[in-house]
mmCIF file of C-alpha atoms and ligand atoms in Angstrom:
data_model
loop_
_atom_site.group_PDB
_atom_site.id
_atom_site.type_symbol
_atom_site.label_atom_id
_atom_site.label_comp_id
_atom_site.label_asym_id
_atom_site.label_seq_id
_atom_site.Cartn_x
_atom_site.Cartn_y
_atom_site.Cartn_z
ATOM 1 C CA MET A 1348 12.274 -19.907 -18.043
ATOM 2 C CA THR A 1349 14.550 -21.194 -20.471
ATOM 3 C CA ILE A 1350 18.013 -19.599 -20.042
ATOM 4 C CA GLY A 1351 20.273 -22.838 -20.999
ATOM 5 C CA ASP A 1352 21.814 -21.064 -23.999
ATOM 6 C CA MET A 1353 22.732 -18.044 -22.457
ATOM 7 C CA ASP A 1354 26.102 -17.856 -20.531
ATOM 8 C CA SER A 1355 26.330 -18.522 -16.830
ATOM 9 C CA THR A 1356 26.842 -15.025 -16.030
ATOM 10 C CA MET A 1357 23.937 -14.002 -17.938
ATOM 11 C CA GLN A 1358 21.795 -16.668 -16.721
ATOM 12 C CA THR A 1359 22.524 -15.937 -13.133
ATOM 13 C CA VAL A 1360 22.042 -12.113 -13.340
ATOM 14 C CA LEU A 1361 18.228 -13.109 -15.046
ATOM 15 C CA ALA A 1362 17.739 -15.639 -12.439
ATOM 16 C CA ARG A 1363 18.680 -13.172 -9.530
ATOM 17 C CA ALA A 1364 16.300 -10.315 -10.926
ATOM 18 C CA TRP A 1365 13.382 -12.551 -11.449
ATOM 19 C CA THR A 1366 14.083 -14.110 -8.018
ATOM 20 C CA ALA A 1367 14.180 -10.399 -6.424
ATOM 21 C CA LEU A 1368 10.654 -9.844 -8.093
ATOM 22 C CA VAL A 1369 8.973 -13.109 -6.668
ATOM 23 C CA ASP A 1370 10.497 -11.979 -3.428
ATOM 24 C CA ALA A 1371 9.567 -8.505 -3.545
ATOM 25 C CA ALA A 1372 5.963 -9.318 -4.742
ATOM 26 C CA ALA A 1373 5.842 -12.030 -1.401
ATOM 27 C CA GLU A 1374 7.057 -9.314 1.101
ATOM 28 C CA PRO A 1375 8.183 -5.808 1.187
ATOM 29 C CA GLY A 1376 11.604 -5.685 -0.062
ATOM 30 C CA PRO A 1377 13.964 -3.499 -2.506
ATOM 31 C CA PHE A 1378 11.990 -4.383 -5.700
ATOM 32 C CA SER A 1379 8.206 -4.211 -3.767
ATOM 33 C CA LEU A 1380 8.122 -0.502 -5.233
ATOM 34 C CA GLY A 1381 8.423 -0.010 -9.084
ATOM 35 C CA TYR A 1382 7.605 3.115 -11.568
ATOM 36 C CA PHE A 1383 5.099 2.267 -14.033
ATOM 37 C CA GLY A 1384 5.519 4.161 -17.170
ATOM 38 C CA THR A 1385 2.573 4.588 -19.777
ATOM 39 C CA VAL A 1386 2.031 6.840 -22.838
ATOM 40 C CA GLY A 1387 -0.457 9.108 -21.781
ATOM 41 C CA LEU A 1388 -4.120 9.908 -24.059
ATOM 42 C CA ASP A 1389 -1.732 13.018 -25.554
ATOM 43 C CA GLY A 1390 0.993 10.951 -26.259
ATOM 44 C CA ALA A 1391 3.314 12.399 -23.544
ATOM 45 C CA PRO A 1392 5.315 9.989 -21.162
ATOM 46 C CA GLN A 1393 3.257 9.022 -17.587
ATOM 47 C CA VAL A 1394 5.238 7.606 -14.655
ATOM 48 C CA ARG A 1395 3.701 6.945 -11.449
ATOM 49 C CA ALA A 1396 5.072 4.300 -8.176
ATOM 50 C CA VAL A 1397 3.417 1.018 -8.216
ATOM 51 C CA ILE A 1398 3.681 -1.691 -5.539
ATOM 52 C CA ILE A 1399 4.330 -4.974 -7.320
ATOM 53 C CA ARG A 1400 1.659 -7.975 -6.543
ATOM 54 C CA GLY A 1401 2.913 -10.708 -8.208
ATOM 55 C CA ALA A 1402 5.534 -11.965 -10.537
ATOM 56 C CA ASP A 1403 5.732 -15.181 -12.581
ATOM 57 C CA VAL A 1404 9.186 -16.398 -13.899
ATOM 58 C CA GLU A 1405 7.657 -19.075 -16.353
ATOM 59 C CA ALA A 1406 5.132 -16.535 -17.953
ATOM 60 C CA GLY A 1407 7.610 -13.641 -17.442
ATOM 61 C CA SER A 1408 5.144 -11.406 -16.248
ATOM 62 C CA VAL A 1409 4.634 -8.629 -13.199
ATOM 63 C CA VAL A 1410 1.305 -7.627 -11.792
ATOM 64 C CA PHE A 1411 0.218 -4.986 -9.759
ATOM 65 C CA ALA A 1412 -3.729 -3.693 -8.510
ATOM 66 C CA THR A 1413 -4.850 -0.074 -9.246
ATOM 67 C CA ASN A 1414 -8.076 1.562 -9.361
ATOM 68 C CA ALA A 1415 -10.323 0.820 -12.478
ATOM 69 C CA SER A 1416 -11.190 4.333 -13.085
ATOM 70 C CA SER A 1417 -7.414 5.442 -12.784
ATOM 71 C CA ALA A 1418 -5.913 7.339 -15.882
ATOM 72 C CA LYS A 1419 -3.338 4.778 -16.303
ATOM 73 C CA VAL A 1420 -6.058 2.174 -17.278
ATOM 74 C CA ALA A 1421 -7.511 4.046 -19.763
ATOM 75 C CA GLN A 1422 -4.195 4.675 -21.072
ATOM 76 C CA LEU A 1423 -3.347 0.932 -21.546
ATOM 77 C CA GLU A 1424 -6.210 0.497 -23.110
ATOM 78 C CA ARG A 1425 -5.256 2.897 -26.128
ATOM 79 C CA GLU A 1426 -1.511 1.896 -25.492
ATOM 80 C CA PRO A 1427 -0.545 -1.583 -24.105
ATOM 81 C CA ARG A 1428 3.393 -1.036 -24.592
ATOM 82 C CA ALA A 1429 4.556 -0.112 -21.000
ATOM 83 C CA ALA A 1430 7.748 -0.057 -19.152
ATOM 84 C CA LEU A 1431 8.509 -0.603 -15.276
ATOM 85 C CA THR A 1432 11.603 0.483 -13.531
ATOM 86 C CA PHE A 1433 12.969 -0.631 -10.235
ATOM 87 C CA PHE A 1434 16.277 0.485 -8.080
ATOM 88 C CA ASP A 1435 17.467 -1.474 -5.378
ATOM 89 C CA SER A 1436 19.743 1.282 -3.245
ATOM 90 C CA GLU A 1437 21.442 -1.815 -1.381
ATOM 91 C CA ALA A 1438 22.549 -3.748 -3.981
ATOM 92 C CA GLN A 1439 22.793 -0.755 -6.238
ATOM 93 C CA VAL A 1440 20.833 -2.218 -8.890
ATOM 94 C CA GLN A 1441 18.339 -0.984 -11.764
ATOM 95 C CA LEU A 1442 16.170 -3.026 -13.085
ATOM 96 C CA ARG A 1443 13.886 -1.999 -16.460
ATOM 97 C CA MET A 1444 11.259 -3.870 -18.252
ATOM 98 C CA THR A 1445 9.489 -3.004 -21.121
ATOM 99 C CA GLY A 1446 6.664 -5.101 -22.468
ATOM 100 C CA GLU A 1447 2.969 -5.320 -23.461
ATOM 101 C CA ALA A 1448 0.075 -5.181 -19.938
ATOM 102 C CA THR A 1449 -3.360 -6.707 -19.856
ATOM 103 C CA VAL A 1450 -6.064 -4.728 -17.735
ATOM 104 C CA THR A 1451 -8.484 -7.261 -15.819
ATOM 105 C CA THR A 1452 -10.958 -4.914 -14.749
ATOM 106 C CA ASP A 1453 -13.247 -5.900 -11.624
ATOM 107 C CA ASP A 1454 -16.832 -3.899 -11.817
ATOM 108 C CA HIS A 1455 -17.391 -4.272 -7.817
ATOM 109 C CA PRO A 1456 -19.321 -0.981 -7.593
ATOM 110 C CA GLU A 1457 -17.896 0.093 -3.905
ATOM 111 C CA ASN A 1458 -14.149 -0.894 -4.970
ATOM 112 C CA PRO A 1459 -13.600 -1.174 -8.765
ATOM 113 C CA TYR A 1460 -10.085 -2.422 -9.011
ATOM 114 C CA ALA A 1461 -8.044 -3.612 -11.931
ATOM 115 C CA ILE A 1462 -5.107 -5.925 -12.038
ATOM 116 C CA VAL A 1463 -2.300 -4.797 -14.417
ATOM 117 C CA ASP A 1464 -0.296 -7.775 -16.072
ATOM 118 C CA LEU A 1465 2.839 -6.478 -17.976
ATOM 119 C CA SER A 1466 3.863 -9.432 -20.040
ATOM 120 C CA VAL A 1467 7.699 -8.442 -20.083
ATOM 121 C CA ALA A 1468 9.245 -8.743 -23.494
ATOM 122 C CA ASN A 1469 12.592 -6.892 -22.426
ATOM 123 C CA VAL A 1470 14.576 -6.802 -19.020
ATOM 124 C CA ASP A 1471 17.691 -4.514 -18.294
ATOM 125 C CA VAL A 1472 20.010 -4.935 -15.260
ATOM 126 C CA LEU A 1473 22.706 -2.484 -14.652
ATOM 127 C CA ASP A 1474 24.541 -3.133 -11.160
ATOM 128 C CA MET A 1475 26.592 -0.329 -10.104
ATOM 129 C CA SER A 1476 27.760 -2.256 -6.836
ATOM 130 C CA GLY A 1477 31.031 -2.497 -8.037
ATOM 131 C CA GLU A 1478 34.311 -0.458 -9.555
ATOM 132 C CA GLU A 1479 32.909 -0.770 -13.083
ATOM 133 C CA ARG A 1480 29.284 -0.432 -14.088
ATOM 134 C CA GLN A 1481 27.908 -3.848 -15.129
ATOM 135 C CA ARG A 1482 24.460 -3.935 -17.444
ATOM 136 C CA TYR A 1483 22.995 -6.469 -19.582
ATOM 137 C CA GLY A 1484 20.248 -6.484 -21.730
ATOM 138 C CA PHE A 1485 17.382 -9.561 -21.975
ATOM 139 C CA THR A 1486 14.935 -10.320 -24.661
ATOM 140 C CA ARG A 1487 12.092 -13.385 -24.201
ATOM 141 C CA ASP A 1488 10.524 -15.019 -26.558
ATOM 142 C CA GLY A 1489 7.907 -17.019 -25.368
ATOM 143 C CA ALA A 1490 9.334 -19.036 -22.336
ATOM 144 C CA ASN A 1491 13.181 -18.223 -23.930
ATOM 145 C CA TRP A 1492 15.483 -15.538 -22.801
ATOM 146 C CA ASP A 1493 18.689 -14.191 -24.651
ATOM 147 C CA GLY A 1494 20.453 -12.118 -22.950
ATOM 148 C CA THR A 1495 23.816 -9.748 -23.868
ATOM 149 C CA ALA A 1496 26.131 -7.286 -22.273
ATOM 150 C CA LEU A 1497 25.935 -3.598 -23.024
ATOM 151 C CA PRO A 1498 27.479 -0.835 -22.798
ATOM 152 C CA ALA A 1499 26.980 0.824 -19.175
HETATM 153 C C1 FMN B 2530 4.764 4.193 -2.351
HETATM 154 C C2 FMN B 2530 3.549 4.167 -3.295
HETATM 155 C C3 FMN B 2530 2.637 3.061 -3.980
HETATM 156 C C4 FMN B 2530 1.699 2.882 -4.545
HETATM 157 N N1 FMN B 2530 1.450 2.001 -5.386
HETATM 158 C C5 FMN B 2530 0.086 2.121 -5.985
HETATM 159 C C6 FMN B 2530 -0.207 0.591 -6.537
HETATM 160 O O1 FMN B 2530 -0.017 -0.112 -6.231
HETATM 161 N N2 FMN B 2530 -0.919 0.630 -7.633
HETATM 162 C C7 FMN B 2530 -1.616 2.101 -7.931
HETATM 163 O O2 FMN B 2530 -2.489 2.199 -8.729
HETATM 164 N N3 FMN B 2530 -1.168 3.155 -7.537
HETATM 165 C C8 FMN B 2530 -0.266 3.329 -6.589
HETATM 166 N N4 FMN B 2530 0.142 4.601 -6.223
HETATM 167 C C9 FMN B 2530 -0.191 5.794 -6.517
HETATM 168 C C10 FMN B 2530 0.265 5.879 -8.088
HETATM 169 O O3 FMN B 2530 1.747 6.423 -7.944
HETATM 170 C C11 FMN B 2530 -0.555 7.053 -8.786
HETATM 171 O O4 FMN B 2530 -0.451 8.465 -7.843
HETATM 172 C C12 FMN B 2530 -2.079 6.607 -9.049
HETATM 173 O O5 FMN B 2530 -2.005 5.346 -9.062
HETATM 174 C C13 FMN B 2530 -2.546 7.659 -10.465
HETATM 175 O O6 FMN B 2530 -2.264 7.395 -11.428
HETATM 176 P P1 FMN B 2530 -2.557 7.421 -12.383
HETATM 177 O O7 FMN B 2530 -3.542 8.623 -12.573
HETATM 178 O O8 FMN B 2530 -1.390 7.708 -13.703
HETATM 179 O O9 FMN B 2530 -3.002 6.320 -13.391
HETATM 180 C C14 FMN B 2530 1.209 4.411 -4.976
HETATM 181 C C15 FMN B 2530 2.245 5.466 -4.564
HETATM 182 C C16 FMN B 2530 3.176 5.488 -3.731
HETATM 183 C C17 FMN B 2530 3.934 6.774 -3.693
#
């Protein structure tokens, strides 16, 4: 992850967000449970809870497992753009991500599972822990991240 061009506050915010995701994938934590949004086959939004299994800072990706025959897999094959939102109620931090998902299926007949890998293009961090809310938006281009403060 190349975050050197951002100011130090934003570097810290982004690094903390990814660290929290990597930790949450390794063992249960505040960001283990996310809400994954897709575009339904009829164009309507669809959101469901998922447990993240991996996060890769360098690749900018977040991974979870699902059933290969689930509706979300068919939806992603038609429209890979997707969103993933987390909330850490203790830290009072919301983390929102959008990007494009790649689905890898395993056709094992008894357990047809799929791995969904969200290649994250945008991250939105809303910190509600202080008296004033802080919000930051980040965009990724390859290994480079750019960040800006946003109106909360
Ligand atoms: C706490 C919790 C964790 C869940 N984790 C996953 C998960 O990791 N992967 C998954 O596919 N579904 C998970 N589900 C079920 C989904 O929310 C959803 O019901 C299911 O995947 C079917 O969604 P779909 O029909 O939109 O594909 C979880 C549900 C709950 C309540």
